[in-house]
Amino acid sequence: MSSSDLIIVVGRQFGSGGRKIGKRLAEEFGLNYYDKEVLSEAARRFGYTPDIFARYDERRPSPLRSFLSNAFGVADSFESSMSSEGIYERQSRVIRQLAEEGGCVFVGRSADYILREHPGLVSVFLHSPIEKRAEAIVGRGDAPTLEKGIEIARRLDSERENFYNYFAGKGWGRADNYHLSLDSSLLGEKGTFDVIRTFIRNRFPNFSGR
């Protein structure tokens, strides 16, 4: 197995270090890294500006909008194509294309579900107590206080959970939906990275990447 066959998907609670650990894994195994970059790539390939894709990033469709559109056809063809479902379909297509082009690390975007049939898939979910995550959120400047950090974490976790459960049809963050589920606060960024790296090396002992 070479690095072109390895796909790592990191699901994460907000503030649990998913992006940093994902980037370290990409560097370790010589893989391409995709986070919000997936949206920009999707927008470029389909001729849309990135802000259109970002508007729907990891958000499930509005139940009322979906009902009205499906039941009464209230949305015109352009608006319908730019709904959350339309964006998700395009983003999913780009994720599959990027995976076909070579090994990579995806952070979020339900890529573990989209690529569930890939033989080289390793799916990881990172979580951590919300107080720990709030400290990290404040520490990196995304919130002014711990209370605000907790509020942001809860809101974004809820958005991610609703998005994942809607499109993937299974429980976001449930341990049995992933190959690994880790509390990143117990070992820290480096220790968590080391556990995932060891798991991948043991799962694919013939891996010929870096």
C-alpha positions as a printed Julia matrix, in Angstrom:
210×3 Matrix{Float64}:
   0.0    0.0     0.0
   1.34   3.44   -0.95
   0.46   6.93    0.24
  -1.77   7.34   -2.83
  -4.07   4.65   -1.4
  -4.46   6.09    2.12
  -7.46   8.24    3.02
  -7.72   9.67    6.54
 -10.91  11.42    7.65
 -10.95  13.35   10.91
 -14.34  14.14   12.43
 -14.21  16.44   15.42
 -15.97  18.42   18.06
 -15.21  22.11   17.75
 -12.04  22.98   19.64
 -10.75  19.41   19.92
  -7.73  20.0    17.67
  -8.94  18.23   14.54
  -7.39  20.63   12.04
  -3.94  20.65   13.67
  -3.86  16.88   14.06
  -5.16  16.42   10.53
  -2.37  18.6     9.16
   0.24  16.66   11.14
  -1.09  13.38    9.75
  -0.95  14.76    6.22
   2.68  15.8     6.72
   3.6   12.47    8.34
   2.19  10.31    5.56
   2.81  12.6     2.62
  -0.86  13.26    1.9
  -2.81  16.2     0.59
  -4.82  18.05    3.23
  -8.38  19.31    2.76
 -10.54  21.22    5.2
 -12.45  24.28    4.05
 -10.2   24.05    1.01
 -12.66  21.42   -0.23
 -15.24  24.18   -0.58
 -12.92  26.41   -2.56
 -11.98  23.52   -4.83
 -15.63  22.63   -5.33
 -16.52  26.23   -6.09
 -13.7   26.54   -8.61
 -14.54  23.3   -10.43
 -18.23  24.12  -10.71
 -17.84  27.8   -11.5
 -19.15  29.25   -8.24
 -17.55  31.68   -5.85
 -16.28  30.13   -2.58
 -18.61  32.22   -0.4
 -21.64  30.42   -1.86
 -20.26  27.06   -0.72
 -19.13  28.49    2.61
 -22.68  29.66    3.32
 -23.78  26.01    3.52
 -20.59  24.59    5.07
 -21.51  21.69    7.4
 -25.1   22.88    7.75
 -28.17  20.76    7.15
 -31.0   22.15    4.99
 -33.75  24.21    6.56
 -36.62  21.76    7.23
 -39.2   24.35    6.13
 -37.35  25.21    2.93
 -36.87  21.54    2.04
 -40.57  20.81    2.7
 -41.82  23.72    0.63
 -39.44  22.96   -2.21
 -40.27  19.25   -2.31
 -44.0   19.58   -1.73
 -44.84  22.68   -3.72
 -41.83  23.41   -5.92
 -41.5   26.94   -4.6
 -37.77  27.22   -5.38
 -36.72  27.94   -8.92
 -34.16  25.68  -10.56
 -31.16  27.88   -9.72
 -32.11  28.29   -6.06
 -32.87  24.58   -5.81
 -29.49  23.68   -7.28
 -27.8   25.96   -4.73
 -29.67  24.49   -1.75
 -27.8   22.59    0.94
 -28.58  19.34   -0.88
 -27.23  20.69   -4.14
 -24.09  22.01   -2.5
 -23.58  18.71   -0.66
 -23.91  16.71   -3.86
 -21.3   18.87   -5.6
 -18.96  18.84   -2.61
 -19.3   15.05   -2.36
 -18.39  14.71   -6.01
 -15.26  16.81   -5.52
 -14.27  14.83   -2.4
 -14.47  11.61   -4.44
 -12.45  13.16   -7.26
  -9.76  14.38   -4.85
  -9.57  10.9    -3.28
  -9.12   9.36   -6.73
  -6.26  11.75   -7.49
  -4.19  10.58   -4.51
  -4.02   9.95   -0.78
  -5.36  12.7     1.42
  -6.64  13.84    4.78
 -10.15  15.27    4.98
 -11.38  17.12    8.06
 -15.14  16.87    8.5
 -17.66  17.34    5.66
 -18.91  13.75    6.31
 -16.06  12.55    4.09
 -15.92   9.3     6.07
 -19.45   8.54    4.87
 -18.84   9.73    1.3
 -15.71   7.52    1.04
 -17.01   4.65    3.18
 -16.27   2.06    0.47
 -12.64   3.14    0.03
 -10.32   0.26    1.06
  -7.68   2.61    2.43
 -10.03   4.63    4.63
  -9.15   5.41    8.24
 -11.89   7.32   10.07
 -11.19   9.11   13.33
 -13.39  11.15   15.64
 -11.85  13.57   18.15
 -13.75  14.8    21.18
 -12.92  16.48   24.46
 -14.73  17.9    27.52
 -16.34  21.18   26.56
 -14.44  23.11   29.24
 -11.13  21.97   27.74
 -12.31  22.89   24.28
 -13.45  26.31   25.46
  -9.95  26.94   26.83
  -8.49  26.07   23.44
 -11.02  28.27   21.65
 -10.16  31.24   23.85
  -6.44  30.49   23.58
  -6.48  30.72   19.79
  -8.51  33.93   19.84
 -11.88  32.62   18.64
 -13.72  33.71   21.8
 -13.09  36.39   24.46
 -14.21  34.33   27.48
 -14.65  30.71   28.52
 -18.42  31.22   28.65
 -18.43  32.47   25.06
 -16.13  29.62   24.04
 -18.58  27.08   25.48
 -21.46  28.8    23.67
 -19.62  28.7    20.33
 -18.58  25.07   20.81
 -22.14  23.98   21.58
 -23.56  25.85   18.61
 -21.04  24.54   16.1
 -21.2   21.01   17.48
 -24.96  21.12   17.01
 -24.6   22.34   13.42
 -22.08  19.62   12.61
 -24.19  16.93   14.25
 -27.33  17.97   12.38
 -25.42  18.16    9.09
 -23.79  14.75    9.51
 -26.89  12.96   10.74
 -29.01  14.42    7.94
 -26.7   13.53    5.05
 -24.95  10.42    6.41
 -28.02   9.05    8.18
 -26.09   7.91   11.24
 -24.92   9.27   14.58
 -22.22  11.94   14.5
 -19.59  11.2    17.12
 -20.84   7.7    17.93
 -17.81   5.51   18.54
 -19.14   2.6    16.48
 -19.25   4.81   13.37
 -15.47   5.34   13.35
 -12.3    3.26   13.41
 -10.97   5.38   16.27
 -12.67   7.68   18.78
 -10.29   9.62   21.01
 -10.44  12.2    23.77
  -7.74  14.56   22.53
  -7.46  16.3    25.92
  -6.02  13.2    27.6
  -2.8   12.95   25.59
  -2.68  16.36   23.95
  -2.05  17.1    20.3
   1.18  15.14   19.97
   0.01  12.13   21.99
  -3.25  11.92   20.05
  -1.35  12.19   16.78
   1.01   9.39   17.92
  -1.93   7.05   18.7
  -3.49   7.63   15.27
  -0.15   7.21   13.51
   0.51   3.92   15.33
  -2.98   2.67   14.49
  -2.47   3.4    10.79
   0.96   1.74   10.73
  -0.45  -1.36   12.43
  -3.55  -1.51   10.27
  -1.53  -1.2     7.08
   1.81  -2.92    7.89
   2.8   -2.92    4.22
   2.34   0.82    3.91
   5.14   2.23    1.81
   4.62   5.94    2.47
   6.82   8.11    4.58
